[in-house]
Short mmCIF file of C-alpha atoms in Angstrom, two decimals:
data_model
loop_
_atom_site.label_atom_id
_atom_site.label_comp_id
_atom_site.label_asym_id
_atom_site.label_seq_id
_atom_site.Cartn_x
_atom_site.Cartn_y
_atom_site.Cartn_z
CA MET A 30 -0.09 0.01 0.02
CA ASN A 31 2.88 2.34 0.73
CA ARG A 32 4.20 1.88 -2.86
CA LEU A 33 0.82 2.60 -4.16
CA TYR A 34 0.66 5.87 -2.36
CA LEU A 35 4.20 6.93 -3.33
CA SER A 36 3.41 6.27 -6.90
CA ALA A 37 0.36 8.29 -6.81
CA LEU A 38 2.05 11.22 -5.03
CA PHE A 39 4.76 11.17 -7.59
CA LEU A 40 2.28 11.44 -10.40
CA LEU A 41 0.49 14.20 -8.56
CA LEU A 42 3.78 16.21 -8.15
CA ILE A 43 4.91 15.90 -11.78
CA CYS A 44 1.53 16.93 -13.22
CA LEU A 45 2.05 20.64 -12.56
CA PRO A 46 0.62 23.09 -15.11
CA ALA A 47 3.01 23.34 -17.95
CA SER A 48 3.96 26.64 -19.23
CA ALA A 49 3.04 27.32 -22.76
CA GLN A 50 5.97 28.79 -24.55
CA GLU A 51 4.12 29.05 -27.91
CA TYR A 52 1.76 31.64 -26.52
CA LEU A 53 2.40 35.33 -26.29
CA PHE A 54 -0.39 37.01 -24.41
CA VAL A 55 -1.58 40.53 -24.87
CA ASP A 56 -0.38 43.10 -22.35
CA GLN A 57 -2.76 42.58 -19.51
CA ASP A 58 -2.58 46.23 -18.44
CA SER A 59 -3.32 47.99 -21.80
CA VAL A 60 -6.46 46.23 -23.07
CA MET A 61 -9.05 48.61 -24.22
CA VAL A 62 -12.75 47.92 -24.25
CA CYS A 63 -15.44 50.12 -26.18
CA PRO A 64 -19.05 49.70 -27.09
CA ALA A 65 -19.65 48.66 -30.74
CA LYS A 66 -21.51 51.57 -32.18
CA ASN A 67 -19.99 50.78 -35.62
CA ILE A 68 -19.40 46.97 -36.24
CA ASP A 69 -18.33 47.14 -39.92
CA VAL A 70 -14.77 48.43 -39.46
CA PRO A 71 -12.38 48.33 -36.29
CA LEU A 72 -12.06 51.45 -34.39
CA GLN A 73 -8.90 53.36 -35.02
CA VAL A 74 -8.82 55.20 -31.74
CA PHE A 75 -10.14 53.52 -28.58
CA ASP A 76 -10.81 56.76 -26.61
CA GLY A 77 -14.35 57.52 -27.35
CA LEU A 78 -17.38 57.61 -25.12
CA GLY A 79 -17.80 54.53 -23.19
CA CYS A 80 -14.31 53.21 -23.68
CA ARG A 81 -12.18 52.02 -20.82
CA THR A 82 -9.13 50.06 -19.85
CA ALA A 83 -9.59 46.58 -18.38
CA ARG A 84 -7.90 43.45 -17.84
CA PRO A 85 -9.00 40.48 -19.95
CA ILE A 86 -10.58 38.68 -17.14
CA GLN A 87 -12.63 41.62 -16.37
CA ILE A 88 -14.19 42.03 -19.79
CA ASP A 89 -17.86 40.65 -20.04
CA SER A 90 -19.58 40.08 -23.51
CA HIS A 91 -22.60 38.44 -22.10
CA LYS A 92 -25.80 39.68 -24.12
CA THR A 93 -23.83 42.43 -25.69
CA ILE A 94 -21.33 43.22 -28.49
CA ILE A 95 -17.93 45.17 -27.89
CA TRP A 96 -14.74 46.12 -29.52
CA VAL A 97 -11.66 44.78 -27.56
CA LYS A 98 -8.06 45.89 -28.36
CA GLY A 99 -4.87 44.62 -27.06
CA THR A 100 -1.01 44.63 -27.90
CA VAL A 101 1.50 41.88 -28.19
CA GLU A 102 5.20 42.39 -28.37
CA LEU A 103 6.82 40.05 -30.91
CA PRO A 104 10.78 39.66 -30.73
CA ALA A 105 12.80 39.44 -33.99
CA GLU A 106 13.80 35.87 -33.45
CA ILE A 107 10.08 34.81 -33.23
CA LEU A 108 9.29 36.56 -36.54
CA GLU A 109 12.21 34.79 -38.12
CA SER A 110 10.95 31.37 -37.15
CA PRO A 111 9.46 29.19 -39.86
CA LYS A 112 6.50 28.31 -37.42
CA ALA A 113 3.04 29.53 -38.66
CA ALA A 114 1.51 32.39 -36.55
CA PHE A 115 -2.02 32.17 -35.23
CA ALA A 116 -4.25 34.76 -33.30
CA PHE A 117 -5.67 32.53 -30.50
CA LEU A 118 -8.86 33.42 -28.66
CA SER A 119 -10.65 31.36 -25.94
CA VAL A 120 -13.59 33.46 -25.25
CA GLU A 121 -17.40 32.90 -24.61
CA GLY A 122 -18.51 34.74 -27.69
CA SER A 123 -18.40 35.09 -31.40
CA SER A 124 -15.56 37.19 -32.86
CA ARG A 125 -14.11 38.93 -35.88
CA ILE A 126 -10.40 39.39 -35.58
CA TYR A 127 -7.99 42.03 -36.98
CA VAL A 128 -4.19 41.99 -36.64
CA ASN A 129 -2.56 45.54 -37.15
CA GLY A 130 -5.67 46.65 -38.87
CA TYR A 131 -5.93 43.73 -41.27
CA LEU A 132 -8.89 41.24 -41.12
CA ILE A 133 -7.56 37.86 -40.62
CA GLY A 134 -10.87 35.81 -40.14
CA THR A 135 -13.87 35.22 -37.89
CA ASN A 136 -14.95 32.72 -35.25
CA GLY A 137 -18.74 32.39 -35.79
CA VAL A 138 -20.52 35.63 -36.72
CA PRO A 139 -20.54 38.50 -34.19
CA ALA A 140 -23.78 40.53 -34.30
CA ARG A 141 -26.01 42.92 -32.43
CA THR A 142 -28.75 40.34 -31.81
CA LYS A 143 -28.89 36.76 -31.00
CA ALA A 144 -30.91 36.03 -34.23
CA GLU A 145 -28.20 37.59 -36.25
CA GLU A 146 -25.17 36.04 -34.40
CA ASP A 147 -23.66 32.65 -35.31
CA ALA A 148 -22.14 31.09 -32.21
CA GLY A 149 -18.34 30.72 -32.56
CA GLN A 150 -16.09 28.04 -30.92
CA LEU A 151 -14.97 28.62 -27.37
CA ASP A 152 -11.29 27.91 -28.28
CA ALA A 153 -10.22 29.20 -31.69
CA ALA A 154 -6.94 29.76 -33.62
CA ILE A 155 -6.93 31.85 -36.73
CA PHE A 156 -3.96 31.90 -39.14
CA ILE A 157 -2.12 35.19 -39.49
CA PRO A 158 -0.19 35.90 -42.70
CA ARG A 159 3.30 36.69 -41.81
CA GLN A 160 3.26 40.06 -43.65
CA PHE A 161 0.78 41.28 -41.41
CA LEU A 162 3.08 41.02 -38.37
CA ASN A 163 5.52 43.62 -37.11
CA GLU A 164 8.67 43.17 -35.05
CA GLY A 165 7.92 44.80 -31.68
CA GLU A 166 4.33 45.94 -30.90
CA ASN A 167 1.35 44.32 -32.73
CA THR A 168 -2.30 45.37 -32.21
CA LEU A 169 -5.07 42.70 -32.02
CA THR A 170 -8.56 44.10 -32.30
CA VAL A 171 -11.64 41.92 -31.93
CA LEU A 172 -15.31 42.50 -32.38
CA LEU A 173 -16.89 40.35 -29.69
CA SER A 174 -20.55 39.44 -29.11
CA GLY A 175 -22.07 36.92 -26.56
CA HIS A 176 -25.79 36.75 -27.30
CA HIS A 177 -25.88 32.90 -27.04
CA SER A 178 -24.58 32.87 -23.54
CA ARG A 179 -27.18 32.11 -20.76
CA ILE A 180 -25.30 33.02 -17.76
CA ALA A 181 -23.16 35.98 -17.00
CA LEU A 182 -19.85 34.26 -15.92
CA SER A 183 -17.18 35.92 -13.81
CA HIS A 184 -14.96 36.38 -16.86
CA THR A 185 -15.67 35.54 -20.58
CA ILE A 186 -12.12 35.93 -22.12
CA HIS A 187 -9.80 33.01 -21.08
CA ARG A 188 -6.93 33.54 -23.51
CA PHE A 189 -6.03 36.30 -25.98
CA GLY A 190 -2.93 36.67 -27.89
CA ILE A 191 -0.69 35.33 -30.63
CA GLY A 192 0.73 31.80 -30.84
CA PHE A 193 2.91 29.66 -33.21
CA ASP A 194 2.08 26.21 -34.47
CA ILE A 195 -0.77 25.85 -31.98
CA ASN A 196 -3.83 23.76 -31.98
CA PRO A 197 -6.18 24.87 -29.11
CA GLN A 198 -7.48 21.38 -28.41
CA HIS A 199 -3.98 19.94 -28.63
CA ARG A 200 -2.62 22.37 -26.19
CA LEU A 201 -5.52 21.78 -23.82
CA MET A 202 -5.14 18.04 -24.05
CA GLN A 203 -1.57 18.49 -23.02
CA SER A 204 -2.81 19.72 -19.62
CA TYR A 205 -5.58 17.20 -19.52
CA TRP A 206 -3.86 13.96 -20.36
CA PRO A 207 -2.04 13.42 -17.03
CA SER A 208 -5.49 13.33 -15.37
CA MET A 209 -6.71 10.56 -17.72
CA LEU A 210 -4.46 8.21 -15.95
CA THR A 211 -6.83 8.29 -13.18
CA PHE A 212 -9.79 7.28 -15.44
CA GLY A 213 -8.77 3.61 -15.20
CA VAL A 214 -8.94 3.85 -11.39
CA PHE A 215 -12.47 5.24 -11.38
CA ILE A 216 -13.83 2.80 -14.12
CA ILE A 217 -12.21 -0.30 -12.53
CA GLY A 218 -13.28 0.53 -9.08
CA GLY A 219 -16.80 1.42 -10.28
CA PHE A 220 -17.32 -1.80 -12.14
CA TYR A 221 -15.72 -4.00 -9.35
CA PHE A 222 -17.93 -2.78 -6.54
CA ALA A 223 -20.92 -2.75 -8.83
CA ALA A 224 -20.26 -6.43 -9.31
CA VAL A 225 -19.84 -6.96 -5.68
CA SER A 226 -23.23 -5.39 -5.17
CA LEU A 227 -24.99 -7.38 -7.87
CA PHE A 228 -23.42 -10.81 -7.43
CA ARG A 229 -22.58 -11.12 -3.94
CA ARG A 230 -25.87 -10.11 -2.21
CA ARG A 231 -25.21 -12.08 0.82
CA THR A 232 -23.05 -9.31 1.97
CA PHE A 233 -24.66 -7.70 5.02
CA GLU A 234 -26.88 -4.62 4.30
CA ASN A 235 -24.23 -1.97 5.36
CA GLY A 236 -21.59 -3.60 3.26
CA LEU A 237 -23.93 -3.96 0.21
CA MET A 238 -25.01 -0.31 0.18
CA SER A 239 -21.65 1.07 0.97
CA SER A 240 -20.37 -0.81 -1.99
CA VAL A 241 -23.12 0.58 -4.23
CA ALA A 242 -22.23 4.13 -3.02
CA LEU A 243 -18.60 3.57 -3.74
CA SER A 244 -19.32 2.35 -7.26
CA ALA A 245 -21.47 5.34 -7.79
CA ALA A 246 -18.82 7.79 -6.54
CA SER A 247 -16.37 6.15 -8.87
CA PHE A 248 -18.66 6.41 -11.88
CA PHE A 249 -19.41 10.07 -11.25
CA ALA A 250 -15.82 10.73 -10.91
CA ALA A 251 -15.21 9.09 -14.38
CA GLY A 252 -18.00 11.04 -15.69
CA GLN A 253 -16.75 14.41 -14.35
CA LEU A 254 -13.38 13.65 -15.68
CA ILE A 255 -14.83 12.85 -19.19
CA VAL A 256 -16.75 16.25 -19.19
CA GLU A 257 -13.61 17.99 -18.01
CA VAL A 258 -11.50 16.58 -20.79
CA LEU A 259 -14.16 17.18 -23.44
CA ARG A 260 -12.77 20.62 -24.11
CA GLY A 261 -9.67 19.08 -25.19
CA VAL A 262 -11.12 16.78 -27.81
CA TRP A 263 -14.09 18.80 -29.19
CA ALA A 264 -13.93 22.39 -30.34
CA TYR A 265 -17.60 22.94 -29.11
CA PRO A 266 -19.40 26.27 -29.69
CA TYR A 267 -19.11 28.72 -26.70
CA SER A 268 -22.97 28.28 -25.96
CA PHE A 269 -22.14 24.81 -24.76
CA HIS A 270 -19.51 25.89 -22.28
CA GLU A 271 -22.01 26.81 -19.61
CA LEU A 272 -23.79 23.54 -19.76
CA ARG A 273 -20.32 21.82 -19.58
CA LEU A 274 -19.43 23.89 -16.36
CA GLY A 275 -22.91 22.97 -14.84
CA LEU A 276 -22.33 19.21 -15.54
CA ILE A 277 -18.92 19.42 -13.74
CA VAL A 278 -20.51 21.12 -10.77
CA SER A 279 -23.32 18.65 -10.65
CA LEU A 280 -21.02 15.57 -11.02
CA SER A 281 -18.83 17.16 -8.16
CA ILE A 282 -21.99 17.20 -5.99
CA SER A 283 -22.79 13.61 -7.02
CA VAL A 284 -19.30 12.33 -6.14
CA GLY A 285 -19.37 14.11 -2.67
CA ALA A 286 -22.98 12.83 -1.98
CA SER A 287 -21.86 9.35 -2.90
CA LEU A 288 -18.81 9.60 -0.74
CA VAL A 289 -20.90 10.82 2.24
CA TYR A 290 -23.48 8.03 1.81
CA HIS A 291 -20.77 5.37 1.54
CA THR A 292 -19.33 6.57 4.88
CA LEU A 293 -22.79 6.63 6.48
CA CYS A 294 -23.36 3.12 5.35
CA ARG A 295 -19.81 1.90 6.18
CA PHE A 296 -20.17 3.05 9.89
CA GLY A 297 -23.76 1.88 10.21
CA VAL A 298 -25.10 5.33 10.94
CA GLN A 299 -28.94 5.50 11.58
CA ARG A 300 -31.26 7.85 9.62
CA ARG A 301 -28.61 7.94 6.80
CA GLY A 302 -31.36 9.45 4.39
CA ILE A 303 -31.89 12.54 6.58
CA LEU A 304 -28.12 13.12 7.14
CA LEU A 305 -27.34 12.67 3.51
CA GLY A 306 -30.13 15.17 2.60
CA LEU A 307 -28.87 17.75 5.03
CA THR A 308 -25.36 17.32 3.47
CA VAL A 309 -26.70 17.82 0.00
CA LEU A 310 -28.69 20.79 1.00
CA VAL A 311 -25.50 22.44 2.39
CA MET A 312 -23.66 21.67 -0.85
CA LEU A 313 -26.37 23.09 -2.93
CA ALA A 314 -26.43 26.44 -0.69
CA VAL A 315 -22.69 26.70 -1.11
CA VAL A 316 -22.99 26.35 -4.82
CA LEU A 317 -25.66 28.89 -5.11
CA LEU A 318 -23.88 31.42 -2.91
CA ILE A 319 -20.25 31.12 -4.13
CA PRO A 320 -19.45 32.68 -7.53
CA GLY A 321 -17.42 30.97 -10.34
CA PHE A 322 -18.06 27.46 -11.36
CA ASP A 323 -14.55 26.27 -10.49
CA ASN A 324 -15.03 27.57 -6.85
CA LYS A 325 -18.54 25.91 -6.85
CA ALA A 326 -17.13 22.48 -7.74
CA SER A 327 -14.16 22.96 -5.33
CA CYS A 328 -16.48 24.04 -2.32
CA ALA A 329 -19.14 21.33 -3.11
CA ILE A 330 -16.68 18.54 -2.74
CA LEU A 331 -15.10 20.12 0.20
CA VAL A 332 -18.37 20.21 2.15
CA ALA A 333 -18.83 16.53 1.35
CA THR A 334 -15.29 15.30 2.46
CA LEU A 335 -15.41 17.41 5.63
CA SER A 336 -18.80 15.89 6.46
CA ALA A 337 -17.49 12.34 5.63
CA ALA A 338 -14.50 12.92 7.93
CA THR A 339 -16.65 13.99 10.72
CA ILE A 340 -18.83 11.00 10.41
CA ALA A 341 -15.93 8.67 10.44
CA LEU A 342 -14.20 10.44 13.46
CA VAL A 343 -17.35 10.42 15.56
CA HIS A 344 -17.12 6.63 15.47
CA PHE A 345 -13.49 6.51 16.68
CA LYS A 346 -14.53 4.81 19.99
CA THR A 347 -16.37 1.98 18.30
CA GLN A 348 -14.25 1.48 15.20
CA SER A 349 -10.97 3.21 15.98
CA ASN A 350 -8.82 1.77 13.23
CA ASP A 351 -11.26 2.37 10.26
CA ALA A 352 -12.52 5.77 11.76
CA VAL A 353 -8.84 6.94 11.77
CA LEU A 354 -8.17 5.79 8.19
CA TYR A 355 -11.27 7.12 6.75
CA GLY A 356 -11.01 10.42 8.74
CA GLY A 357 -7.35 10.83 7.71
CA ALA A 358 -8.12 10.24 4.06
CA PHE A 359 -10.86 12.68 3.89
CA LEU A 360 -9.05 15.28 5.85
CA SER A 361 -6.03 14.97 3.67
CA PHE A 362 -8.14 15.61 0.47
CA SER A 363 -9.86 18.47 2.25
CA LEU A 364 -6.56 19.98 3.35
CA LEU A 365 -5.21 19.93 -0.10
CA ASN A 366 -8.21 21.64 -1.55
CA VAL A 367 -8.01 24.50 1.17
CA LEU A 368 -4.40 25.17 1.01
CA ALA A 369 -3.90 25.32 -2.94
CA PRO A 370 -7.39 25.80 -4.29
CA GLN A 371 -6.21 27.15 -7.74
CA GLN A 372 -3.57 24.41 -8.14
CA PHE A 373 -5.92 21.70 -6.67
CA LEU A 374 -8.48 22.39 -9.46
CA ASP A 375 -6.05 22.68 -12.34
CA SER A 376 -3.68 19.91 -11.46
CA TYR A 377 -4.35 17.84 -8.36
CA TYR A 378 -8.08 17.21 -8.19
CA TYR A 379 -8.38 13.99 -10.09
CA PHE A 380 -5.11 12.50 -8.69
CA ALA A 381 -6.15 13.48 -5.13
CA LEU A 382 -9.67 11.95 -5.73
CA ALA A 383 -8.16 8.88 -7.24
CA LEU A 384 -5.80 8.37 -4.26
CA LEU A 385 -8.81 9.04 -1.98
CA LEU A 386 -10.91 6.46 -3.76
CA LEU A 387 -8.21 3.80 -3.84
CA THR A 388 -7.78 4.14 -0.11
CA LEU A 389 -11.62 3.66 0.24
CA PHE A 390 -11.36 0.61 -2.26
CA LEU A 391 -8.88 -1.20 -0.08
CA LEU A 392 -10.69 -0.44 3.06
CA GLN A 393 -13.92 -1.62 1.58
CA ALA A 394 -12.30 -4.71 -0.07
CA ARG A 395 -10.73 -5.64 3.25
CA LEU A 396 -14.20 -5.42 5.01
CA ILE A 397 -15.92 -7.60 2.40
CA TRP A 398 -13.02 -10.21 2.44
CA SER A 399 -13.26 -10.17 6.22
CA PHE A 400 -17.12 -10.75 6.16
CA GLU A 401 -16.77 -13.42 3.36
CA ARG A 402 -14.26 -15.25 5.50
CA ASN A 403 -16.48 -15.16 8.52
CA PHE A 404 -19.44 -16.18 6.43
CA VAL A 405 -17.52 -19.21 5.04
CA GLU A 406 -16.37 -20.10 8.53
CA SER A 407 -19.91 -19.77 9.90
CA ASP A 408 -21.42 -21.59 6.96
CA LEU A 409 -18.89 -24.39 7.66
CA GLN A 410 -19.75 -24.57 11.23
CA ARG A 411 -23.55 -24.49 10.35
CA ARG A 412 -23.07 -27.41 7.97
CA GLN A 413 -21.04 -29.39 10.56
CA LEU A 414 -23.86 -28.80 13.19
CA GLU A 415 -26.47 -29.88 10.76
CA THR A 416 -24.46 -33.03 10.05
CA VAL A 417 -24.16 -33.83 13.71
CA LEU A 418 -27.84 -33.13 14.31
CA ASP A 419 -28.81 -35.31 11.28
CA GLU A 420 -26.66 -38.15 12.68
CA LEU A 421 -28.28 -37.80 16.14
CA SER A 422 -31.76 -37.50 14.49
CA SER A 423 -31.07 -40.67 12.36
CA GLU A 424 -29.78 -42.37 15.53
CA ASN A 425 -32.89 -41.32 17.50
CA GLU A 426 -35.09 -42.72 14.84
CA ARG A 427 -33.65 -46.16 15.36
CA PHE A 428 -34.32 -46.10 19.23
CA LEU A 429 -37.15 -45.22 21.52
CA ILE A 430 -36.50 -43.50 24.75
CA ILE A 431 -39.01 -44.90 27.49
CA ASP A 432 -39.61 -44.20 31.08
CA SER A 433 -40.07 -47.47 33.00
CA ASN A 434 -39.99 -47.82 36.74
CA GLY A 435 -38.69 -44.54 37.37
CA ARG A 436 -35.75 -45.09 35.00
CA ARG A 437 -35.18 -43.66 31.45
CA GLU A 438 -33.64 -46.07 28.93
CA ARG A 439 -33.13 -46.39 25.18
CA LEU A 440 -34.85 -49.34 23.52
CA SER A 441 -33.94 -50.49 20.00
CA LEU A 442 -37.00 -50.34 17.59
CA GLU A 443 -35.87 -53.52 15.99
CA ASP A 444 -36.46 -55.36 19.29
CA ILE A 445 -40.07 -54.51 19.50
CA ALA A 446 -42.65 -56.84 18.28
CA PHE A 447 -45.97 -55.01 19.12
CA ILE A 448 -47.27 -52.53 21.66
CA SER A 449 -50.52 -52.72 23.60
CA GLY A 450 -52.45 -50.09 25.52
CA ALA A 451 -52.58 -50.72 29.27
CA GLY A 452 -54.59 -47.96 30.91
CA ASP A 453 -52.39 -44.91 31.62
CA TYR A 454 -49.33 -47.08 30.41
CA VAL A 455 -48.46 -48.93 27.37
CA ALA A 456 -46.99 -52.42 27.40
CA ILE A 457 -44.15 -52.83 25.00
CA ASN A 458 -43.75 -56.51 23.99
CA LEU A 459 -40.37 -57.29 22.73
CA VAL A 460 -39.30 -60.01 20.19
CA SER A 461 -37.66 -61.83 23.11
CA GLY A 462 -41.09 -62.20 24.83
CA LYS A 463 -40.27 -59.55 27.49
CA GLU A 464 -42.87 -56.97 28.42
CA ILE A 465 -41.95 -53.41 29.48
CA LEU A 466 -44.18 -50.89 30.75
CA HIS A 467 -43.83 -47.21 29.55
CA SER A 468 -45.63 -44.22 31.11
CA THR A 469 -47.41 -42.72 28.07
CA SER A 470 -50.47 -43.10 26.00
CA LEU A 471 -50.79 -45.28 22.83
CA SER A 472 -51.66 -42.27 20.73
CA THR A 473 -48.75 -40.30 21.95
CA LEU A 474 -46.56 -43.21 21.24
CA GLU A 475 -47.93 -43.70 17.72
CA GLY A 476 -46.87 -40.20 16.75
CA GLU A 477 -43.29 -40.78 17.90
CA LEU A 478 -42.79 -44.08 16.09
CA PRO A 479 -41.51 -44.45 12.49
CA LEU A 480 -43.81 -45.65 9.50
CA SER A 481 -42.54 -49.20 10.01
CA PHE A 482 -45.04 -49.27 13.00
CA LEU A 483 -48.75 -49.58 12.29
CA ARG A 484 -51.83 -49.14 14.38
CA VAL A 485 -54.04 -52.24 13.86
CA HIS A 486 -56.40 -51.86 16.68
CA ARG A 487 -57.35 -49.23 19.31
CA SER A 488 -55.27 -51.03 21.79
CA HIS A 489 -52.43 -52.36 19.52
CA ILE A 490 -49.49 -51.08 17.40
CA VAL A 491 -47.49 -53.77 15.36
CA ASN A 492 -43.90 -53.52 14.09
CA THR A 493 -44.62 -54.49 10.42
CA VAL A 494 -41.26 -56.13 10.13
CA GLN A 495 -42.53 -58.76 12.51
CA ILE A 496 -45.70 -59.58 10.70
CA ARG A 497 -45.81 -63.13 9.32
CA SER A 498 -49.45 -63.47 8.14
CA LEU A 499 -52.87 -61.82 8.03
CA ASP A 500 -56.06 -63.86 8.63
CA ARG A 501 -59.35 -62.21 7.67
CA HIS A 502 -62.67 -63.22 9.32
CA THR A 503 -66.03 -63.03 7.59
CA SER A 504 -67.07 -60.39 10.14
CA GLY A 505 -64.54 -58.01 8.70
CA THR A 506 -62.05 -58.26 11.45
CA GLY A 507 -58.84 -60.11 11.43
CA GLU A 508 -55.67 -61.30 13.11
CA LEU A 509 -52.10 -60.70 12.59
CA SER A 510 -49.52 -63.51 13.25
CA LEU A 511 -46.25 -62.35 14.30
CA ASN A 512 -42.76 -64.18 13.88
CA SER A 513 -42.80 -64.86 17.66
CA GLY A 514 -46.10 -66.81 17.26
CA VAL A 515 -48.09 -64.08 19.15
CA VAL A 516 -51.55 -63.12 17.37
CA VAL A 517 -52.62 -59.62 17.46
CA PRO A 518 -56.29 -58.61 16.65
CA VAL A 519 -57.13 -56.25 13.72
CA SER A 520 -60.24 -54.10 14.04
CA ARG A 521 -62.78 -54.12 11.23
CA ARG A 522 -62.54 -50.18 10.87
CA ILE A 523 -58.73 -50.51 10.54
CA MET A 524 -58.62 -53.45 8.27
CA PRO A 525 -58.71 -51.63 4.83
CA ARG A 526 -55.75 -49.45 5.98
CA VAL A 527 -53.79 -52.59 7.20
CA ARG A 528 -54.47 -54.30 3.86
CA GLN A 529 -53.37 -51.26 2.00
CA ARG A 530 -50.14 -51.10 3.91
CA LEU A 531 -49.50 -54.72 3.56
CA ASP A 532 -50.27 -54.79 -0.20
CA VAL A 533 -47.34 -52.40 -0.74
CA ASN A 534 -45.15 -54.91 0.87
CA PRO A 535 -47.08 -58.27 0.33
CA LEU A 536 -46.65 -61.16 2.88
CA GLN A 537 -45.91 -64.61 1.75
CA HIS A 538 -48.83 -66.15 3.79
CA ILE A 539 -51.50 -63.84 2.87
#
């Protein structure tokens, strides 16, 4: 387990955000924004009414159309490079882009109304002919509209500048692909515990439901990772970006809720539904109150992991080892989230979540294996006990326990020839000719004897093994002759039943 944790920690540390040397961003302090009074040609002077200086992250194109201008410094050695140049723009809006006053292309169709606008891609790169670029300062001017956006996000411009030999999705995947290493952990864990839940239902209830919750958390984590990486494999229109962000937050809530429910089941907490509902309500309140989708996702999972840690540590007295391991795992995840929130979301989240789930996988597997071992041992003991009881029962069927003269003794059924009623007692007549009194009624004794004994008269029960012949009288009654020579009367009422029994095993002398 230590090697597993060290390997995961190594992957977590090496997957820091890589710097993008191919990107040259606009000067963050000299970006100008103006209302788009004229959308046909770029503004030559950004000092009219309504113009202002703003950093790219402060610019909002939600439900409006604006002009944005920035400058990029290009050194001579870059201009001499054979690499192709591109204007790159990661923005929630449609755009028309000019470089040093020259129109180089559009990303969608910016317009004054939603009906006229054609939504562009969120991440776009437009080729710049080399003759349009200057050594030193270069001006990028963009007509930007965002009528297809549904939500006013904290910032609409993510990247704005000039790059060389860049593909937006390729560059994004370079930052996403390390996280894809965790996808296998999520999927394998999800399917394993789903299989445990489906095919090993003999697991006790808390173990079954905690496995279901752990499987759900794994699948939700895999789904969240897929939605996250989607930006790196699909150049989707900017109007889809808000839906993607909402899905990420929703899946983060789902992962957190599943982890909380797993912990509640794992420690056998009562009223789990109420406690889970309260936790989800807190997560939803945090999501509604905190701005920024990244912060929403981060805080939602933080609420869940802190809740799970509290649940585990509350049970320290009763389940000290597991409580410490669970509490430590959840608190470590929470601490990383709090101490480095931006790096956590950009680089560590999926590695930390994979490490947390691996810990829970091992603890849950140990619990299931322990229960299975106890179940097998208990089943073996049960089978051994049943065997002993069967042997005792079989043995008891060959003997009759009687009370005679104040003494209890065991009498072999094979030694009994017939039994007769004698008031409050019964007289057991043996093959040897001996008679033993037993303090019970004939009806009670009839119920204790096996099928080889047959009631032939209200006062007589015969061991059918000892019957030699049956003599029938014209009156309907009859007599049974036994091997010992004793004759036992058969009543007219019982004669048909006696004949039926003896017809199954016919006698030689009948």
